[in-house]
Coordinates of C-alpha atoms in Angstrom, one line a residue:
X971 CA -52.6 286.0 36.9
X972 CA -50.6 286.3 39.9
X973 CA -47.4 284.7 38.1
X974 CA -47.8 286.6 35.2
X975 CA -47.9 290.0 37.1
X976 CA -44.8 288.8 38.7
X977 CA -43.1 288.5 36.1
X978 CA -44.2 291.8 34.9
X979 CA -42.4 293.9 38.2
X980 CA -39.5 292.1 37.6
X981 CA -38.9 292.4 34.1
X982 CA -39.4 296.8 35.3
X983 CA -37.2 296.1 37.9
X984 CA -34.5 294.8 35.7
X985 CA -34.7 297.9 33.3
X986 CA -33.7 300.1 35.8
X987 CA -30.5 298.5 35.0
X988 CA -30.5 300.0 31.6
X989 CA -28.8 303.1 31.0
X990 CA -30.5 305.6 29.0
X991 CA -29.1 304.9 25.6
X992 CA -29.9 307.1 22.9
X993 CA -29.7 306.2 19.4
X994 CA -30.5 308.6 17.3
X995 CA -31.7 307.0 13.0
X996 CA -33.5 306.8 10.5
X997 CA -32.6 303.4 9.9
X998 CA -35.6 300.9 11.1
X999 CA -32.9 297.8 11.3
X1000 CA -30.5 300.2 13.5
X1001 CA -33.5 301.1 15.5
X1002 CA -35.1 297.1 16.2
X1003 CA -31.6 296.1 16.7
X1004 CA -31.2 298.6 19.2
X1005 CA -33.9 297.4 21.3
X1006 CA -32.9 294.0 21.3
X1007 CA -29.6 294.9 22.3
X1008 CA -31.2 296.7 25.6
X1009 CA -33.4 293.3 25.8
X1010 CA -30.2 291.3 25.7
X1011 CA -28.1 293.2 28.5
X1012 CA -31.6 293.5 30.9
X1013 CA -31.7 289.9 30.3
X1014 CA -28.3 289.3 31.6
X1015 CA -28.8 291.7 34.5
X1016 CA -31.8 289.5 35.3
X1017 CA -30.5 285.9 34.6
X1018 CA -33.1 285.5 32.2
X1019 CA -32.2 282.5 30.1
X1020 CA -35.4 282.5 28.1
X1021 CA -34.9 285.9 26.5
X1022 CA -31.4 285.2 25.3
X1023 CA -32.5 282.2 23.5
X1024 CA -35.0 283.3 21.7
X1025 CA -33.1 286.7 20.7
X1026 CA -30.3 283.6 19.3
X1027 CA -31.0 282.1 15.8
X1028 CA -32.7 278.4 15.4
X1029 CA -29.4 276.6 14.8
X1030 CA -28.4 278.3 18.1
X1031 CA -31.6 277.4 19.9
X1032 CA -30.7 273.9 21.5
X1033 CA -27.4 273.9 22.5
X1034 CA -28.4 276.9 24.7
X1035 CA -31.9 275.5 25.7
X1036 CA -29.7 272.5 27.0
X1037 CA -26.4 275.1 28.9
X1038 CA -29.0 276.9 30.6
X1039 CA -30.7 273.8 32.0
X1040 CA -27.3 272.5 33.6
X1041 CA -27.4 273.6 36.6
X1042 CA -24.0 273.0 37.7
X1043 CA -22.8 275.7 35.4
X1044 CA -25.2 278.1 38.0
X1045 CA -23.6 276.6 40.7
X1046 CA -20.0 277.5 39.3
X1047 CA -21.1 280.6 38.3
X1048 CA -19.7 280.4 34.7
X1049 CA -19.6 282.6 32.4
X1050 CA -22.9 285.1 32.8
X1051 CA -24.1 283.2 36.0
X1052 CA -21.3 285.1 37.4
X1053 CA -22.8 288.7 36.9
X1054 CA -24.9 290.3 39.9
X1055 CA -25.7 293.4 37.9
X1056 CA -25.1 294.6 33.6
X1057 CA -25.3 298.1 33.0
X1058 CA -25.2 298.7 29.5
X1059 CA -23.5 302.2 28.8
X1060 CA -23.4 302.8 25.1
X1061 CA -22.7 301.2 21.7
X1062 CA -21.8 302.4 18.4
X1063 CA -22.3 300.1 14.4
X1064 CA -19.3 298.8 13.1
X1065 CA -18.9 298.6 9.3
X1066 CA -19.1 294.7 8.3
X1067 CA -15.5 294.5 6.4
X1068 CA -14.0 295.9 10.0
X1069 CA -14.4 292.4 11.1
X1070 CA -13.2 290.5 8.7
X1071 CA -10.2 289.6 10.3
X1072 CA -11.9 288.8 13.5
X1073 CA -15.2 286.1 12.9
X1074 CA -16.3 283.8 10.1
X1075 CA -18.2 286.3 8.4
X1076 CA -17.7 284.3 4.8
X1077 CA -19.9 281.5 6.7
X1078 CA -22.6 284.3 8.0
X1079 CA -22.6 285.7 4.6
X1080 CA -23.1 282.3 3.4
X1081 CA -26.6 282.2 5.8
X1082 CA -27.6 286.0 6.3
X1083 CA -26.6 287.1 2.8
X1084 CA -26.7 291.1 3.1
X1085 CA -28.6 291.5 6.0
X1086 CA -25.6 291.8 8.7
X1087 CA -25.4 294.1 11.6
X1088 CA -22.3 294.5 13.7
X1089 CA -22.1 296.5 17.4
X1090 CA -19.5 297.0 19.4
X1091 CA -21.5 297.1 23.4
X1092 CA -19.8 298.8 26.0
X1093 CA -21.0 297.5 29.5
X1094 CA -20.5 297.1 33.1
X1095 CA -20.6 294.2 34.6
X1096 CA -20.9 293.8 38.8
X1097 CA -18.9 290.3 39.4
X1098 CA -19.2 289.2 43.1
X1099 CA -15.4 289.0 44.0
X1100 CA -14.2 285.4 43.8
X1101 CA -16.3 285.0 40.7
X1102 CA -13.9 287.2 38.3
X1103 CA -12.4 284.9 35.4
X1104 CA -10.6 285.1 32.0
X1105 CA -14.4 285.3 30.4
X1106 CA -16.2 287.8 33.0
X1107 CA -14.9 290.1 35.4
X1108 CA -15.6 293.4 37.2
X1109 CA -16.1 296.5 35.3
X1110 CA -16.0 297.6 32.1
X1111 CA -16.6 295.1 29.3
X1112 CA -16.7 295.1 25.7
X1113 CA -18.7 292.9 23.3
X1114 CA -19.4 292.5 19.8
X1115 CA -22.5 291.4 18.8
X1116 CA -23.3 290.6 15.1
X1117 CA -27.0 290.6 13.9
X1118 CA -28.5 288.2 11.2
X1119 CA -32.3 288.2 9.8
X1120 CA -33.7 285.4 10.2
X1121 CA -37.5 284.6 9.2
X1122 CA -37.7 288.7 9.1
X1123 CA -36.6 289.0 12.5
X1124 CA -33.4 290.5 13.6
X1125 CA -31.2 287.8 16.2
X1126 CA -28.1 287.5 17.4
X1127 CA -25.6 285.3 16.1
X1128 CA -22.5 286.2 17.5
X1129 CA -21.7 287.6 21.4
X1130 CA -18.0 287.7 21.5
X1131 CA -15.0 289.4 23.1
X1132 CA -13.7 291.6 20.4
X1133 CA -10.1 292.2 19.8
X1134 CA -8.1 295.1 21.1
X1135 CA -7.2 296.2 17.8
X1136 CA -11.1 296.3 16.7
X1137 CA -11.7 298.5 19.8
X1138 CA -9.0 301.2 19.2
X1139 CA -10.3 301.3 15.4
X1140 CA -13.9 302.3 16.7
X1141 CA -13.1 304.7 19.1
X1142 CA -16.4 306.5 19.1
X1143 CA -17.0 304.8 22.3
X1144 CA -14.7 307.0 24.0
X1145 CA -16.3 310.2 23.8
X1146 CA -19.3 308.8 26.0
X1147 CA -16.7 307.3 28.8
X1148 CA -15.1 307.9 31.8
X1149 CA -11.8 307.3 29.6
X1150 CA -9.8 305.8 32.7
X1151 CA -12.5 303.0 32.8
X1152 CA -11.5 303.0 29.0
X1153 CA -8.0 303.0 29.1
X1154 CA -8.1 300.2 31.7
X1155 CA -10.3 298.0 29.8
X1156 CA -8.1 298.4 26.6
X1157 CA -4.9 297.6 28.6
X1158 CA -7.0 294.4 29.9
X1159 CA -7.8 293.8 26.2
X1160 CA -4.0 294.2 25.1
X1161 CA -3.2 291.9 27.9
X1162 CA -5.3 289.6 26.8
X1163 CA -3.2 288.9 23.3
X1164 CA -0.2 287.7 25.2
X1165 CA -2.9 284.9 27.1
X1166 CA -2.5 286.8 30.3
X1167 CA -6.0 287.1 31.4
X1168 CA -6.7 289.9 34.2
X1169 CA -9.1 292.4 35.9
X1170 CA -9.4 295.8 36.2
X1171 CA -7.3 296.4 39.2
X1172 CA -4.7 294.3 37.3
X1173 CA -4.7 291.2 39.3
X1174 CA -4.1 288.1 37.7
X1175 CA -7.6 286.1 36.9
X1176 CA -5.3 283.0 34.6
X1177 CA -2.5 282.9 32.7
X1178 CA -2.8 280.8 29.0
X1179 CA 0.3 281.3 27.3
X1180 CA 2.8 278.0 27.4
X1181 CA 6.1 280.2 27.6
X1182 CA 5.1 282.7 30.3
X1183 CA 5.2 282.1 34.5
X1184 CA 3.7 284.3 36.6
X1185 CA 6.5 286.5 37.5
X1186 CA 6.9 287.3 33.9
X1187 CA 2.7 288.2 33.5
X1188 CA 3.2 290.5 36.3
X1189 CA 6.1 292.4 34.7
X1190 CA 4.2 292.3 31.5
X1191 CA 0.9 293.8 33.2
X1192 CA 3.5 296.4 35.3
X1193 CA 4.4 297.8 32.1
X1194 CA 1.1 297.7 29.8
X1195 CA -0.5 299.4 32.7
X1196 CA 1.9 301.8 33.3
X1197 CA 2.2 302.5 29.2
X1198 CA 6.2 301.5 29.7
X1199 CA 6.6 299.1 26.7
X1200 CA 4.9 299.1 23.4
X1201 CA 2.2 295.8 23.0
X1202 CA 4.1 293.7 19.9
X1203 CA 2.3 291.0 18.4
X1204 CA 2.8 287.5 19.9
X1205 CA 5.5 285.2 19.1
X1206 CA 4.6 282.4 16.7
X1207 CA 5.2 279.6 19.3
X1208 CA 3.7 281.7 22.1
X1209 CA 0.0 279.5 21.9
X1210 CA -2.3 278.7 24.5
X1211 CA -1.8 275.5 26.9
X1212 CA -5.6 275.0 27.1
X1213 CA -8.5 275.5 25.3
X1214 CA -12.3 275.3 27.3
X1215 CA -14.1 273.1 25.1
X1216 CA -17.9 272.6 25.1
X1217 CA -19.1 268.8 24.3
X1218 CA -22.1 269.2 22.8
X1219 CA -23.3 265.5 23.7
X1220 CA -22.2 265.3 27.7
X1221 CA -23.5 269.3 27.4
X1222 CA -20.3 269.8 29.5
X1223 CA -17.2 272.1 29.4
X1224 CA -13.9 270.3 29.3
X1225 CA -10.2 271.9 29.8
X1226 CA -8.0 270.4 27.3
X1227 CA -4.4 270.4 26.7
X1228 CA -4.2 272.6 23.2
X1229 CA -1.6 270.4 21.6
X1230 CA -4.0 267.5 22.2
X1231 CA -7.0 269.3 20.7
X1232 CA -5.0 270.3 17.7
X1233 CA -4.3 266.6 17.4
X1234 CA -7.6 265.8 17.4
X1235 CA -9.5 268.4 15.4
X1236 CA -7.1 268.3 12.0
X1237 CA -8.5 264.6 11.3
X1238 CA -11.5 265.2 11.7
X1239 CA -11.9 268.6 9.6
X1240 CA -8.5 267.7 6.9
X1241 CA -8.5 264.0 5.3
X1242 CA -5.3 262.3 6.8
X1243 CA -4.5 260.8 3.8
X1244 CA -3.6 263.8 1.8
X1245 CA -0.4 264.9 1.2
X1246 CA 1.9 266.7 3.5
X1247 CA 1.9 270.5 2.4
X1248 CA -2.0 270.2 2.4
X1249 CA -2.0 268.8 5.8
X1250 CA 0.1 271.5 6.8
X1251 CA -2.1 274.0 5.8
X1252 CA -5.0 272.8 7.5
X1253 CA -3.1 272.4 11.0
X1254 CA -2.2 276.1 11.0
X1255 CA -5.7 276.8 10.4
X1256 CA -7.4 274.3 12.9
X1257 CA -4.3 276.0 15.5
X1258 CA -5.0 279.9 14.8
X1259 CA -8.5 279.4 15.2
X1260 CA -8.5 277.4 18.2
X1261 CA -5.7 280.0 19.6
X1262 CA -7.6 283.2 17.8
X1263 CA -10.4 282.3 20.3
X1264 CA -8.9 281.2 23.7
X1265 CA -7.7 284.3 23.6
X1266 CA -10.7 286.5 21.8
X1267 CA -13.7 284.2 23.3
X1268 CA -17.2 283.3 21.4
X1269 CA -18.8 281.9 24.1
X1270 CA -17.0 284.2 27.0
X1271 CA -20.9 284.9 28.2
X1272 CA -21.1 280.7 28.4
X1273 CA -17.8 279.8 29.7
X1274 CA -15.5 278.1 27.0
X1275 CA -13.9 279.1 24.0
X1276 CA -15.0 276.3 21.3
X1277 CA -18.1 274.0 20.4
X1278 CA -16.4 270.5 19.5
X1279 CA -18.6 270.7 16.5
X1280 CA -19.3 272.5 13.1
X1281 CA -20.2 275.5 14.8
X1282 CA -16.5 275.8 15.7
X1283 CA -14.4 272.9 14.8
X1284 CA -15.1 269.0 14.9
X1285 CA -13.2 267.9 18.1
X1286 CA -13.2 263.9 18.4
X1287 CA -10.7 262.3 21.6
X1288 CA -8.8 259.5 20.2
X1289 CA -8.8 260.1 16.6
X1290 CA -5.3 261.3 16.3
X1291 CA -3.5 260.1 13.1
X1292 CA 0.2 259.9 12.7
X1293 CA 0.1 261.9 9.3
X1294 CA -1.9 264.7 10.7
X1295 CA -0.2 265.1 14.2
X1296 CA 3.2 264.9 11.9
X1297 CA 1.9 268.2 10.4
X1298 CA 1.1 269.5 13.1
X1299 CA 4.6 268.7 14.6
X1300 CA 6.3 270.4 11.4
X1301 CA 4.5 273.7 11.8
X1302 CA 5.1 273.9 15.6
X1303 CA 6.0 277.0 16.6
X1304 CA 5.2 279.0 13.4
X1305 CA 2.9 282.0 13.9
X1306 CA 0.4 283.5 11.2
X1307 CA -0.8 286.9 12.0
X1308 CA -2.3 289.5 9.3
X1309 CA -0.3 292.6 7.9
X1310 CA -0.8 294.5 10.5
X1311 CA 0.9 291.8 13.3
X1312 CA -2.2 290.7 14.9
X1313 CA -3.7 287.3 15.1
X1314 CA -6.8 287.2 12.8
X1315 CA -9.7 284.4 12.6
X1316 CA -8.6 281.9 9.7
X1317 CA -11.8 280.5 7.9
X1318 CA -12.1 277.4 5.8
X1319 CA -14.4 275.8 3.8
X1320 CA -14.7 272.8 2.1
X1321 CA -14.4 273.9 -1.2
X1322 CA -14.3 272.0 -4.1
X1323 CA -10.8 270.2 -5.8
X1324 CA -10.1 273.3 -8.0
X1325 CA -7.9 276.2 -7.4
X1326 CA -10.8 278.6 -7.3
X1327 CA -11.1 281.3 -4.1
X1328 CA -7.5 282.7 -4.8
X1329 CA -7.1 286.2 -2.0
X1330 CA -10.6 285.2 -0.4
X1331 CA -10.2 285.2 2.9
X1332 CA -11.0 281.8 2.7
X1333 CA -9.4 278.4 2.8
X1334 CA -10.5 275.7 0.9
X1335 CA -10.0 272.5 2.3
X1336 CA -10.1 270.5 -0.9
X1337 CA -8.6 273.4 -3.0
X1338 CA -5.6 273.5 -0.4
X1339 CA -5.1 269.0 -1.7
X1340 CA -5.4 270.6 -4.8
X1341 CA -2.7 273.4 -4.8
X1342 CA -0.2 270.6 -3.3
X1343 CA -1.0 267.8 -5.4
X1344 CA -1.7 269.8 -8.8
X1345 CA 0.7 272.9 -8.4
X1346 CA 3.4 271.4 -5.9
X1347 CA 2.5 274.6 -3.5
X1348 CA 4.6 274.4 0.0
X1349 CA 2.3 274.6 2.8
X1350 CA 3.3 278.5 2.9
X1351 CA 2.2 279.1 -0.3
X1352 CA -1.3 277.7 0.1
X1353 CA -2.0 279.6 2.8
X1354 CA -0.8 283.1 1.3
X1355 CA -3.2 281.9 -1.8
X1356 CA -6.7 282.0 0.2
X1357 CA -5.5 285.2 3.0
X1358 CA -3.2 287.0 1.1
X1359 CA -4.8 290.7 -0.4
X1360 CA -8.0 289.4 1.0
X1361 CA -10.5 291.4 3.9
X1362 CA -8.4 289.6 6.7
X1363 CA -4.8 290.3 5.5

């Protein structure tokens, strides 16, 4: 009994974290949700593992069950280990075809069907200074959090850093603001594009971008924060030197060169004996979504930017092969961005050996063998076929 009522004060103490959020529907999913989303920021505030696990979807459940029990990731103080206090301020619903561009939602789709909720959180997170990084730091935070019934209960399947662009589009957020807290946040979003990773004083937390030194980040954060120059998508050969990886069998976080992941991803997700346009394709899409999130992080509450499995993309060491890292080579230093500039997330799916899924959003890994084989596409062409006049272009 004594436990129990222990557990009880602190679980009140922890609420008086909480803002007073008021959310006024009709809508009983809007209204659950909006609970849990209180339950999910108190149980950061508290450190309380067990509530964001089982607020997380089954396929979900393990992985986490097995990060929370390391405890050197408490001794580092990664990723939400890091947080002394979360305040959660406000949060507003996002339309499901606003973040097309920016998650896998043909694969949630695929497992939620029509029950998808998307919310863009704005909160305040207390970092103890020293314990600031490129996933958590001082002050105001946003997070997008995408909802998915599962068994008739509402859980979150997605936590991630959303991208500035997302955040300017759903700018009902400001109202409720101090809107220099805002501004400052969005410039530390913008910033973010380029790889340059800082706080909310401007100081440099890591810099991820293989063509920029740090004189040239602190010019570049000079004149974002100071509104000088306009924020231009990033060059296509501007990609990350590292990607945080999380090994899902050591249940370990490794730093990884980004070239080398590439190299070691595309065989393991394309066949390496298809031909070379197909090959092609697939290493742009295995690069942008690596890139897409080192710099717009999944697991930003956990530390890294990948799973090396399914979840994200199946990363094996040593199983390079000279026809896929030649594909890789060919497209180095070629960008793909969306209409509007921006980096967006590039699905794929298996697929079957057809040409079906034409301005999906969508690539099909077989289709893509297909396209080159069948229809002698170019690698350039394949591509435009699946994201070209789809939700994420």
């Amino acid at each position: 009994m004594k436990k129990l009522l222990a557990k009880i004060l602190v679980v009140v103490f922890c609420l008086t974290n909480i803002h007073s959020v008021v959310f006024a529907t009709e809508n009983n999913s809007v209204s659950e949700i909006a609970t849990k989303i209180e339950s999910y920021i108190s149980a950061i505030d508290c450190h309380d593992w067990d509530t964001i696990i089982s607020l997380s979807p089954a396929a979900d459940k393990r992985d986490l069950e097995e990060y929370y029990s390391n405890p050197v990731f408490e001794k580092e103080k990664v990723g939400y280990y890091a947080v002394i206090q979360a305040q959660l301020e406000n949060f507003t619903p996002v339309a499901l075809k606003d973040i097309a561009p920016y998650t896998d939602l043909s694969l949630y789709k695929e497992l939620y069907g029509g029950s998808l909720e998307v919310f863009l959180l704005n909160v305040n997170f207390e970092v103890a200074e020293g314990n600031e990084s490129e996933y958590i730091y001082d002050g105001l935070n946003f997070i997008l959090t995408i909802w998915g019934k599962e068994d008739g209960e509402w859980k979150l399947i997605e936590a991630s850093q959303p991208p500035v662009q997302l955040v300017e589009q759903v700018d009902t957020l400001v109202l409720e603001n101090d809107i220099s807290d805002y501004q400052r946040a969005i410039q530390v979003a913008k910033l973010r594009q380029y790889g340059v990773f800082v706080n909310m004083k401007g100081e440099i937390l890591a810099i991820n971008n293989e063509n920029m030194n740090e004189e040239q980040a602190k010019e570049l954060i000079s004149n974002v924060f100071n509104g000088v120059s306009a924020m231009a998508a990033p060059e296509g050969n501007e990609r990350p030197k590292t990607i945080r990886v999380y090994r899902t069998s050591s249940k370990t976080i490794e730093k990884i060169n980004f070239y080398d992941y590439c190299k070691n991803v595309l065989p393991n997700e394309w066949v390496a004996a298809w031909s070379e346009e197909s090959l092609k394709a697939g290493a742009q899409c295995v690069k942008f979504v690596g890139w897409y999130r080192v710099y717009n992080h999944k697991y930003y509450g956990q530390g890294f930017d990948v799973k090396d499995s399914t979840a994200d993309q199946v990363y094996k060491p040593n199983t390079e092969k000279s026809n896929t890292t030649k594909a890789i080579n060919a497209v180095d230093g070629e960008g793909m961005m969306n209409s509007d500039g921006a980096l967006f997330y590039p699905s794929y799916r298996a697929g079957d050996y057809d040409n079906s899924g034409k301005n999906g959003g969508v690539c099909k890994q077989n289709g893509s063998h297909y396209l080159d084989k069948e229809k002698g596409y170019t690698y350039w062409e394949i591509l435009k076929y699946y994201y070209d006049n789809s939700d994420v272009n």
